[in-house]
Short mmCIF file of C-alpha atoms in Angstrom, two decimals:
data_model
loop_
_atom_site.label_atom_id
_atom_site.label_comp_id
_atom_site.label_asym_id
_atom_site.label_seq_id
_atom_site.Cartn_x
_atom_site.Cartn_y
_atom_site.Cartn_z
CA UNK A 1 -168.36 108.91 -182.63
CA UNK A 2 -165.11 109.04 -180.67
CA UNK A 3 -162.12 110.46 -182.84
CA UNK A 4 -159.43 109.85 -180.28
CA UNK A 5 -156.46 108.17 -181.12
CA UNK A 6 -153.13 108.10 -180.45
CA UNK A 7 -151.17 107.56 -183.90
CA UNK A 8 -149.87 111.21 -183.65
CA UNK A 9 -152.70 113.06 -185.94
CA UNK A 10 -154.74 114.44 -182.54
CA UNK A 11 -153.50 116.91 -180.11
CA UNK A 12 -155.25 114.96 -177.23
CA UNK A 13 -153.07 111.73 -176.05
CA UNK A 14 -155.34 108.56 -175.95
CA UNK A 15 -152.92 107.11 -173.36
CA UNK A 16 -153.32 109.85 -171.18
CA UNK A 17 -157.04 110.29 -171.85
CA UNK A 18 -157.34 106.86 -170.51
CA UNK A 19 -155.23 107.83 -167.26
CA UNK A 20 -157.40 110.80 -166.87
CA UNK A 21 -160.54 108.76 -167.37
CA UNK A 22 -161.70 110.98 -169.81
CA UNK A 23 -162.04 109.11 -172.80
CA UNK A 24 -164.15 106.75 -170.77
CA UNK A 25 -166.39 109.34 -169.56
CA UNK A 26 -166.91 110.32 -173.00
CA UNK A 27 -167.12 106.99 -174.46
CA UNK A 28 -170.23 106.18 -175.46
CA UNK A 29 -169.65 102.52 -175.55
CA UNK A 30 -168.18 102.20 -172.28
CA UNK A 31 -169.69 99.73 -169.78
CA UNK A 32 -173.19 100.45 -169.23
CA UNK A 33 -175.05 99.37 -165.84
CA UNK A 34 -178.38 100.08 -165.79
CA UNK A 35 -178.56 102.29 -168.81
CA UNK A 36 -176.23 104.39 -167.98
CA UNK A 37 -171.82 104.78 -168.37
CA UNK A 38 -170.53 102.79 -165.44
CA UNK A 39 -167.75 105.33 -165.50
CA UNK A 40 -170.12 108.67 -164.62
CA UNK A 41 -171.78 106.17 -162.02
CA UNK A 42 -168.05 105.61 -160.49
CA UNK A 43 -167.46 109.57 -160.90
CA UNK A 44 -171.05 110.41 -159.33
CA UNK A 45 -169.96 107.97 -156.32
CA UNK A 46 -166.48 110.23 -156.00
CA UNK A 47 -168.68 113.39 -155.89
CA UNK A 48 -171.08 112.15 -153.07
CA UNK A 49 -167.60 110.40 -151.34
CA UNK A 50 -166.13 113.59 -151.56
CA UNK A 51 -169.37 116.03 -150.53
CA UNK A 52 -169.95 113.63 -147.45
CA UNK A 53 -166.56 114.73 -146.14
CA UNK A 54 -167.07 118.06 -146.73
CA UNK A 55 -170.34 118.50 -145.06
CA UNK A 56 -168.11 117.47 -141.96
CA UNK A 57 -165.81 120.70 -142.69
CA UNK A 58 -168.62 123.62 -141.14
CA UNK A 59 -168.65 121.73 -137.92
CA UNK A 60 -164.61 121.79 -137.74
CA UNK A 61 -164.69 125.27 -138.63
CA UNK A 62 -167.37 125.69 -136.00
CA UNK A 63 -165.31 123.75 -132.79
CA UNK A 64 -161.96 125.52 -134.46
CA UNK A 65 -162.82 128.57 -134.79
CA UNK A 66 -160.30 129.85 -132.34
CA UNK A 67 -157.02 127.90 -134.17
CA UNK A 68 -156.53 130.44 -136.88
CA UNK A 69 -154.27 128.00 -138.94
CA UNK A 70 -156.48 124.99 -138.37
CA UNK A 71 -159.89 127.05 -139.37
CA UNK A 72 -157.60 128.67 -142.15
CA UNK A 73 -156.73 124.98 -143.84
CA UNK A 74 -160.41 123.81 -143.21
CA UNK A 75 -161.51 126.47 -145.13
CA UNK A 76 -159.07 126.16 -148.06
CA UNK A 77 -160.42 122.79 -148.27
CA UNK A 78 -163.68 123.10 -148.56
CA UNK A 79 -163.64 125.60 -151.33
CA UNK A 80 -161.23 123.80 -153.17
CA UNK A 81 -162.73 120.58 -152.55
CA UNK A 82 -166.33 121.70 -153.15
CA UNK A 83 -164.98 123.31 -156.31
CA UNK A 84 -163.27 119.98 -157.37
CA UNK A 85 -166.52 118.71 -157.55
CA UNK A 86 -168.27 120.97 -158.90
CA UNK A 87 -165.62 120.66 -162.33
CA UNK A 88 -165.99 116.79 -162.04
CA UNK A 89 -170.20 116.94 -162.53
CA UNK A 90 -169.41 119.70 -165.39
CA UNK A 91 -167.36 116.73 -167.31
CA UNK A 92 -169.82 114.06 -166.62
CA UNK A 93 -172.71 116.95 -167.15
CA UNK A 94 -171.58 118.05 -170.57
CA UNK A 95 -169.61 114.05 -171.82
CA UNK A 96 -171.65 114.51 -175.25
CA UNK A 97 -170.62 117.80 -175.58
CA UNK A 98 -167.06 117.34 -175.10
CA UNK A 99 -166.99 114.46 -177.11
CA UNK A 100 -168.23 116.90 -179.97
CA UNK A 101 -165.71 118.93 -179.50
CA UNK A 102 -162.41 117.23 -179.53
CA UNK A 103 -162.88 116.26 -182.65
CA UNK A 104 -161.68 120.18 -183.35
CA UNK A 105 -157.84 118.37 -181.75
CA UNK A 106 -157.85 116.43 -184.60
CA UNK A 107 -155.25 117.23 -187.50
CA UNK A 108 -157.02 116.35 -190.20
CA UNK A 109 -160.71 118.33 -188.70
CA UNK A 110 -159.83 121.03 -191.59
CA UNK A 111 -159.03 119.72 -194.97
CA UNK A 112 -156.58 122.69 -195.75
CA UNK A 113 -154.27 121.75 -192.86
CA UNK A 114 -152.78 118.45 -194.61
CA UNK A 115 -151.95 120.31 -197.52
CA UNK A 116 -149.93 123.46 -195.42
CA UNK A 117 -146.34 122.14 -193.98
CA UNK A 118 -146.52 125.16 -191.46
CA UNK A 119 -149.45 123.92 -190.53
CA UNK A 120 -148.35 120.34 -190.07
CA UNK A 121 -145.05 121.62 -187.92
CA UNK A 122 -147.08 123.90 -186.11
CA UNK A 123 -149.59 120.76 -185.58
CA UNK A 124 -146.37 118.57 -183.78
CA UNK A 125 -145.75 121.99 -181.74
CA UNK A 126 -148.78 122.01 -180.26
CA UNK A 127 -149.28 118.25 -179.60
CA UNK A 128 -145.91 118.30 -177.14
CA UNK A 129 -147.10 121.49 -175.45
CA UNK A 130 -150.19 119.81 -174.94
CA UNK A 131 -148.64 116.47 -174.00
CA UNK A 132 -146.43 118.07 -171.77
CA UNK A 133 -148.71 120.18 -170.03
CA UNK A 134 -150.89 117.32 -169.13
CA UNK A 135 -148.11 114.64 -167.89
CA UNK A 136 -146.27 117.65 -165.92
CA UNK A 137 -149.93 118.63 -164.26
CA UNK A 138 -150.94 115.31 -163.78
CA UNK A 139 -147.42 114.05 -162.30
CA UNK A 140 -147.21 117.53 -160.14
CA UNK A 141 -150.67 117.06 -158.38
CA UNK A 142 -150.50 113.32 -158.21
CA UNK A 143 -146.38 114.35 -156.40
CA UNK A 144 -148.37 116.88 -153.91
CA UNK A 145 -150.95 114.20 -152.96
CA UNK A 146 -148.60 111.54 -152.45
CA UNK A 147 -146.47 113.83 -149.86
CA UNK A 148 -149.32 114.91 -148.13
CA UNK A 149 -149.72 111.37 -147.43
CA UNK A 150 -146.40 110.15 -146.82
CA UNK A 151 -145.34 113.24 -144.70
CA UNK A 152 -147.13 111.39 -141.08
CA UNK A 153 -145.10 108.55 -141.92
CA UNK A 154 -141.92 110.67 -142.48
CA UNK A 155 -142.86 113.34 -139.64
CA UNK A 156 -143.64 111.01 -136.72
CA UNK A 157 -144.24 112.11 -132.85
CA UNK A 158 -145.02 115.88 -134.04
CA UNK A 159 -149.30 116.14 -133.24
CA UNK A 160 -150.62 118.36 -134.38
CA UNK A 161 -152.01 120.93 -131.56
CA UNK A 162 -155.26 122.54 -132.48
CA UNK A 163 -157.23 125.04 -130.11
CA UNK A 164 -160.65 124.35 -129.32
CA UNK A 165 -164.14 126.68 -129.25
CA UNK A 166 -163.38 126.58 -125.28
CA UNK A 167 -159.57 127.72 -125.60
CA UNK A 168 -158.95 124.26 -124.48
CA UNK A 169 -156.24 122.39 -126.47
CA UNK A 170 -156.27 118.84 -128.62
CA UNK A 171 -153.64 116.63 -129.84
CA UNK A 172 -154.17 115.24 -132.96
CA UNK A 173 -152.21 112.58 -134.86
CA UNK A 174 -150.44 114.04 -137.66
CA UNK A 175 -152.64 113.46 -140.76
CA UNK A 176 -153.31 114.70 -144.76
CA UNK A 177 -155.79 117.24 -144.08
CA UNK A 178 -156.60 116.67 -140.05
CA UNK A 179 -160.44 116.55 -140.83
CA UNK A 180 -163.09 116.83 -138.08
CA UNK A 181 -164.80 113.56 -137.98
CA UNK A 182 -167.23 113.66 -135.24
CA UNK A 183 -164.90 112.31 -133.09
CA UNK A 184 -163.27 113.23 -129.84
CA UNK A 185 -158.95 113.32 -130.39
CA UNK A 186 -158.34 110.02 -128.46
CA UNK A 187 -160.30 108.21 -131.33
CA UNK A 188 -158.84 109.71 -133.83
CA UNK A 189 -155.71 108.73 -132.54
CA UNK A 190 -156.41 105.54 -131.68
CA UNK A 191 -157.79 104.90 -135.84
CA UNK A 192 -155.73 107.39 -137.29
CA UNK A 193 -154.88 104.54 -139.70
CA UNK A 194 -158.68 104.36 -140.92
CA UNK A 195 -159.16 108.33 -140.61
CA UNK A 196 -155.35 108.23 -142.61
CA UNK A 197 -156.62 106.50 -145.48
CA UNK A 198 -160.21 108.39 -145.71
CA UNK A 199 -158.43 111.44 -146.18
CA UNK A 200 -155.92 109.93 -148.76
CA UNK A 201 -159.25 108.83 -150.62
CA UNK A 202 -160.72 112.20 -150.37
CA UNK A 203 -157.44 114.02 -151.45
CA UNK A 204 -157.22 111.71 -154.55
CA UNK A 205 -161.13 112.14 -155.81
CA UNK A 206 -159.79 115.48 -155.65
CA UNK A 207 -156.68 115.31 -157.88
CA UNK A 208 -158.55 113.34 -160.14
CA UNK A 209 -161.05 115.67 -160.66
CA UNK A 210 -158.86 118.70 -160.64
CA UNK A 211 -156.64 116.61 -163.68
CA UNK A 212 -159.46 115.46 -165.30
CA UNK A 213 -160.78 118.89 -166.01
CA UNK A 214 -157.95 120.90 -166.03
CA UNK A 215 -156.30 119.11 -168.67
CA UNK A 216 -159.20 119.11 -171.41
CA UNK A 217 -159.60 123.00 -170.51
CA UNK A 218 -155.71 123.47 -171.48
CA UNK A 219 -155.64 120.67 -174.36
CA UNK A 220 -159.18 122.00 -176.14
CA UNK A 221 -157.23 126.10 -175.96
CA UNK A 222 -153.90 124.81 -177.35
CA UNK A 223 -155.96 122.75 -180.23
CA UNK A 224 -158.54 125.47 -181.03
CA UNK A 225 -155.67 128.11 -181.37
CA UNK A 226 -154.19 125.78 -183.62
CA UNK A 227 -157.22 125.59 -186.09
CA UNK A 228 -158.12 129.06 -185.73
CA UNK A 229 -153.62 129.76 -187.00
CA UNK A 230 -154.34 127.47 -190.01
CA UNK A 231 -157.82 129.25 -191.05
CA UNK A 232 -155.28 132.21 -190.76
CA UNK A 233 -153.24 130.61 -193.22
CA UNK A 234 -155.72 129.61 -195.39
CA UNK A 235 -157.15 133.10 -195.62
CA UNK A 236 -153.19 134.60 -195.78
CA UNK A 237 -152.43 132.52 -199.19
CA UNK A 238 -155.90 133.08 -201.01
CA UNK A 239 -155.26 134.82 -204.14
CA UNK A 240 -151.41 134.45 -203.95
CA UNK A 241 -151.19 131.86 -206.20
CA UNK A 242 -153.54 132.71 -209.06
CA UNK A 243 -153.36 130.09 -212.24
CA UNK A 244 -153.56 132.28 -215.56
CA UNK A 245 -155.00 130.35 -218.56
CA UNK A 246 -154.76 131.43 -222.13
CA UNK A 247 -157.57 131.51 -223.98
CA UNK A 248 -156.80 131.23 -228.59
CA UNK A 249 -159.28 132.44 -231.19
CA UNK A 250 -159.60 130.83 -234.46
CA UNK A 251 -158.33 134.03 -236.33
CA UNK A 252 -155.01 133.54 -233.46
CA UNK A 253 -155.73 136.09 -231.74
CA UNK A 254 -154.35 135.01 -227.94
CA UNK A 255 -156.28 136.69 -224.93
CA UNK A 256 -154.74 136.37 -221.29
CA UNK A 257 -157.93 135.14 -219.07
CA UNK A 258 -157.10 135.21 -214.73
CA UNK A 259 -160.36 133.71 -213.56
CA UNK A 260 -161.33 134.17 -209.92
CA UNK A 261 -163.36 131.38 -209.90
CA UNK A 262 -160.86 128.91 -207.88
CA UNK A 263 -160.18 131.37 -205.77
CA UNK A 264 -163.88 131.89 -204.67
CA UNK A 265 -164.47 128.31 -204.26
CA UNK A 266 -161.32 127.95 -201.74
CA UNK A 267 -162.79 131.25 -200.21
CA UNK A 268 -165.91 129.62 -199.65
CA UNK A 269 -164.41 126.57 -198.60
CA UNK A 270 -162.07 128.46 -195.93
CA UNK A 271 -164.94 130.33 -194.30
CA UNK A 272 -166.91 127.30 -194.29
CA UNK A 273 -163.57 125.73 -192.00
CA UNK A 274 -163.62 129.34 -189.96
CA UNK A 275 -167.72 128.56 -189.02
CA UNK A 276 -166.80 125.09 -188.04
CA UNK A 277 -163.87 126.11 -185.46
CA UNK A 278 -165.75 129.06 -184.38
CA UNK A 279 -168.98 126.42 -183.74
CA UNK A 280 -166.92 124.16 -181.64
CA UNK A 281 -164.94 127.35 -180.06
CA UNK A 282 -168.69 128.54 -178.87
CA UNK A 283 -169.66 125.29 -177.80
CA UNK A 284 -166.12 124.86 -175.59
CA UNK A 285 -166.57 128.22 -173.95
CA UNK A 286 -170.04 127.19 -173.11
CA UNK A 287 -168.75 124.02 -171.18
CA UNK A 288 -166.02 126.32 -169.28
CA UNK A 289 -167.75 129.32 -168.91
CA UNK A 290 -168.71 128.74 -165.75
CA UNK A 291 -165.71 127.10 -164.18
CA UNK A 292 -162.91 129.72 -165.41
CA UNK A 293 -164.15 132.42 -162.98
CA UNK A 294 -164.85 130.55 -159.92
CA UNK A 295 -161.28 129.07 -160.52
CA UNK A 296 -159.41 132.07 -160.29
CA UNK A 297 -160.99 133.55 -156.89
CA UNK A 298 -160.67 130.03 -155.04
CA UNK A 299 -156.98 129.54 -156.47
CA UNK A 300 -156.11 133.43 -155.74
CA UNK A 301 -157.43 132.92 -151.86
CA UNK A 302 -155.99 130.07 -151.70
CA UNK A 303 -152.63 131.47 -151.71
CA UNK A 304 -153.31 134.18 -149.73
CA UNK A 305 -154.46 132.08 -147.24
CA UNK A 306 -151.83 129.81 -147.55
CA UNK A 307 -148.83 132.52 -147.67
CA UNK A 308 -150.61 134.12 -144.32
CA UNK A 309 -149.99 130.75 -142.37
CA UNK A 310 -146.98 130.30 -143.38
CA UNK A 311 -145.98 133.70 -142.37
CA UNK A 312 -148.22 133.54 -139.17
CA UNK A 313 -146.63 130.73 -137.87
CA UNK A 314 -143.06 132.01 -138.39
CA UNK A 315 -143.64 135.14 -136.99
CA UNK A 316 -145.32 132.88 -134.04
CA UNK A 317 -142.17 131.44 -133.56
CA UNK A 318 -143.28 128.00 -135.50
CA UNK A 319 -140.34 126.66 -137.35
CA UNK A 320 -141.49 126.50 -141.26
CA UNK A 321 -140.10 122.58 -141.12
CA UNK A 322 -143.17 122.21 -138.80
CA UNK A 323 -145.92 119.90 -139.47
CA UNK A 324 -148.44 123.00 -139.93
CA UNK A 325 -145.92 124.72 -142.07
CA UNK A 326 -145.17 121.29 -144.32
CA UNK A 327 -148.93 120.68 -145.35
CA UNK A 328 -148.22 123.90 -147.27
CA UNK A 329 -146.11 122.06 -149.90
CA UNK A 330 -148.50 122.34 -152.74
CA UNK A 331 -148.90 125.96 -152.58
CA UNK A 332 -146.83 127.15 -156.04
CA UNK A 333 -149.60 124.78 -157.78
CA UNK A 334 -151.90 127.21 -157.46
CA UNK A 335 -149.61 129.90 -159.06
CA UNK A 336 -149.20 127.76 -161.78
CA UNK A 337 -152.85 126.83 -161.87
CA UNK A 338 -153.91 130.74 -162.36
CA UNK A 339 -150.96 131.60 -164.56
CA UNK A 340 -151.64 128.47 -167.35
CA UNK A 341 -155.54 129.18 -167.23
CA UNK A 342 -154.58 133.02 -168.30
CA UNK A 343 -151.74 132.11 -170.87
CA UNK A 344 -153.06 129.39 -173.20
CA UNK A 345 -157.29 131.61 -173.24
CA UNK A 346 -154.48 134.82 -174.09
CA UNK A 347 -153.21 132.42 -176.93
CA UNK A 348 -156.42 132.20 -178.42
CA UNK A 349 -158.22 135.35 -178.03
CA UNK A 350 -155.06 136.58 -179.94
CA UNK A 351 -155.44 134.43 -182.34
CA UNK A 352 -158.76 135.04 -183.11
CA UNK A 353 -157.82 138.69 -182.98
CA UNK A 354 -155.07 137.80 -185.88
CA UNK A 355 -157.89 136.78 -188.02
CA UNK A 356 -158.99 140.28 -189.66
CA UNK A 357 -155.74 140.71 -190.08
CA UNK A 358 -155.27 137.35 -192.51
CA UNK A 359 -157.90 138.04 -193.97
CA UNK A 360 -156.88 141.31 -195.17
CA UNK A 361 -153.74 139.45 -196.07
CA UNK A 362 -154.80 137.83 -198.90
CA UNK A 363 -154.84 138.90 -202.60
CA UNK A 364 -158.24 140.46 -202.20
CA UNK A 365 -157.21 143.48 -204.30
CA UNK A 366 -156.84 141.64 -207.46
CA UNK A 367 -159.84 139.69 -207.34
CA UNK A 368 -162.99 140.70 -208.56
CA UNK A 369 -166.36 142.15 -206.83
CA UNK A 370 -168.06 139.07 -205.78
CA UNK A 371 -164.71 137.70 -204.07
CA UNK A 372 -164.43 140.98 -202.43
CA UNK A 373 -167.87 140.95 -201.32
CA UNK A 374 -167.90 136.95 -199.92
CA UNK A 375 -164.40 138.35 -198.08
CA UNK A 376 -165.69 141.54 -196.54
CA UNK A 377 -169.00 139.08 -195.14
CA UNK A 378 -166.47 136.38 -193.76
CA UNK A 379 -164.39 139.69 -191.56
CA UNK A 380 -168.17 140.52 -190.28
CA UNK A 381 -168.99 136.71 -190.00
CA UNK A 382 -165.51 137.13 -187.25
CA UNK A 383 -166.27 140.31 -185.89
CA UNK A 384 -169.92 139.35 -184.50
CA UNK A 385 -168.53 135.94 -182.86
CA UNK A 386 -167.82 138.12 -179.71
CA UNK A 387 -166.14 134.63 -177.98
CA UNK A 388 -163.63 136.21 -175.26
CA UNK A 389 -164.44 135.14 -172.01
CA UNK A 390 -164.44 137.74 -169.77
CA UNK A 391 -164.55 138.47 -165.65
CA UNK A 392 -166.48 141.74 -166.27
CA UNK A 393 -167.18 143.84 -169.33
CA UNK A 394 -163.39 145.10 -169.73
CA UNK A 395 -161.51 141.99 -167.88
CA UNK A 396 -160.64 139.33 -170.48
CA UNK A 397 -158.94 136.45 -169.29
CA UNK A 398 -154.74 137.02 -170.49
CA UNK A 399 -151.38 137.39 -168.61
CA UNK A 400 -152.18 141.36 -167.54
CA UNK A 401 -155.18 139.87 -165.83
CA UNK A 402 -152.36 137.28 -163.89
CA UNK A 403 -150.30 140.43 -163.13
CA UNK A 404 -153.15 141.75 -161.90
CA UNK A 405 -154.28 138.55 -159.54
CA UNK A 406 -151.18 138.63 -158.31
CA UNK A 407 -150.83 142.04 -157.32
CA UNK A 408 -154.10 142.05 -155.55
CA UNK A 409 -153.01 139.06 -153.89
CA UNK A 410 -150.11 140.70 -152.49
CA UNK A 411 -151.94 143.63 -151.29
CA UNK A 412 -154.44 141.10 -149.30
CA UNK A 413 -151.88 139.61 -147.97
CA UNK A 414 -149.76 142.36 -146.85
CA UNK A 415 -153.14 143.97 -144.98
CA UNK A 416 -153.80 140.36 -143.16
CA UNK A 417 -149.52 140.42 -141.70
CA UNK A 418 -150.17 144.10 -141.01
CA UNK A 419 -153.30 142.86 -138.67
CA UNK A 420 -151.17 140.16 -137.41
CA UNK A 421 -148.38 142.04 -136.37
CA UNK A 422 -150.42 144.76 -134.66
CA UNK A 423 -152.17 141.73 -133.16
CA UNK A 424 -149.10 140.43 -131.89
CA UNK A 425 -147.63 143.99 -130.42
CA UNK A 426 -150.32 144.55 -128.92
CA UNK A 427 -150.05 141.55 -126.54
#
């Protein structure tokens, strides 16, 4: 069953799950045609859209492999493109799944939340990080998209000049992406409408699939680290607030009785909460697993790449307002794109590593054997759900790693202007 809605108890908007097409994906009783969700049908058409294009990109890269910026942009858009994809099958691959496991955004998916008023402020915290993550993300790429398409209406009677295999040179009408479509320059020209508004399609499969994914990656962290702060909390205030009942004999003698036996039963009841976030925090990983990585390497080239044409072409004497130079308009995205996908998995790995912590927290010392016991069994329970995602055996995914992205970025880009410029001495 779907558990979206949009009365303010669940971190995920429904309003924007609707723009994103998620919640239709997910949907189980969306439109069927032929047995299956007309919406992954519509998605599946994007993909194949999308991967027709791109099978066009080797043979540009092939024919322009003497323009360095050209064959540079062609091959930023393939990977990113390809990639794009490749997150937009993992949604419709894995719908059931994620519609599993936002029912973990809901505020009422552990009973002990709507009795904490941390939690509940905590709760409203997270829902406008969350819901203004994914309007800002969504509005940003949707911004870059729409310039990239208005900029050859804006920027008119600049071609673009692109060197061929033969060293012979090609004007081309000033378009999104400037595709190789099989086609000599003077049809291109002549249709640059048509070949205009195939590439607008293409870029906006893209942004929708880039959206689409990004912002269940970002809204499923933000609402898993905010169950896994009020099992914290839970754990924190067991044994804090121990009832004491008095217990009169018939001669009048009066004997103080403290009874753990509450206090078991909400242990129990609190690591029973724990399994269930950690269940759908293993089953979310498995869905992203494979994405996070390949993210971070395309988005990291990407701005090397993009930084060395920038800095190619000024050093070449191209002004940056040129039409080269403008196409790179959407290149902080990517900064932001590497920097969000390290903060909000750094969020919850510390949270999860706050959890021994909480546990120890509580009044265990007071208690008796059995609670002590049950306790000691819920830290190991924590300590064998090894759930970081990692790049290798020592690189978790946090803000050092971004430091460290960036810093490797820099030195790949300082070794490509170093070629450059001896490149350029030299003639």
């Amino acid at each position: 069953m779907l558990n979206l809605s949009d009365n303010g108890d669940c971190i995920v908007s429904l309003v924007l799950a609707k723009c994103t097409g998620l919640y239709y994906i997910i949907n189980p009783k969306s439109i069927k045609l032929g047995g299956h969700n007309v919406f992954h049908i519509a998605i599946m058409v994007m993909i194949t859209f999308t991967s027709v294009c791109l099978l066009l990109c080797p043979i540009g890269l092939y024919y322009w492999v003497n323009d360095v910026t050209q064959f540079i942009i062609q091959l930023i858009v393939l990977g990113n493109f390809s990639f794009g994809c490749f997150k937009a099958f993992t949604i419709v691959h894995y719908s059931d799944d994620i519609r599993r496991c936002l029912d973990v955004t809901r505020f009422d998916f552990l009973s002990s939340a709507n009795t904490d008023p941390d939690s509940v402020r905590f709760f409203k915290r997270c829902r406008n990080v969350s819901l203004k993550f994914t309007s800002w993300f969504a509005i940003s790429s949707h911004s870059v998209l729409l310039v990239w398409t208005l900029l050859p209406f804006v920027v008119v009677g600049n071609p673009v000049v692109i060197k061929n295999r033969d060293n012979s040179t090609s004007n081309y009408h000033f378009n999104p992406y400037n595709m190789y479509f099989l086609v000599s320059n003077e049809t291109y020209n002549e249709w640059h409408l048509i070949f205009h508004l195939l590439e607008w399609m293409f870029g906006l499969c893209f942004v929708m699939f880039m959206v689409l994914f990004d912002t269940f990656m970002v809204s499923m962290c933000i609402a898993i680290t905010y169950q896994m702060r009020c099992v914290a909390a839970a754990y924190r205030r067991l044994g804090h607030n121990r009832r004491t009942t008095m217990k009169v004999y018939f001669d009048g003698a009066i004997e103080s009785d403290n009874t753990n036996n509450e206090c078991l039963k909400d242990l129990k009841i609190v690591i029973k909460h724990h399994q269930e976030v950690l269940g759908k925090m293993n089953d979310f990983y498995k869905i992203v697993r494979p994405v996070i990585l390949p993210q971070l390497i395309i988005a990291s080239f990407t701005i090397i790449f993009v930084s060395f044409i920038i800095t190619r072409n000024y050093f070449n004497g191209m002004l940056l307002t040129s039409t080269q130079s403008l196409k790179m308009c959407s290149f902080p995205i990517f900064f932001f794109q590497i920097y969000y996908t390290c903060l909000v998995f750094e969020n919850l790995n510390n949270q999860k590593t706050a959890m021994n912590f909480a546990l120890y927290s509580s009044n265990w010392t007071q208690m008796e054997i059995q609670f002590k016991k049950l306790l000691l069994l819920a830290m190991q329970m924590h300590d064998a759900n090894k759930l970081n995602i990692k790049l290798t055996a020592e690189l978790i995914i946090n803000l050092e790693l971004f430091t460290k992205v960036m810093n490797l970025c820099y030195s790949i880009f300082s070794v490509l202007v170093n070629s450059q410029l001896k490149i350029t001495d030299k003639l």
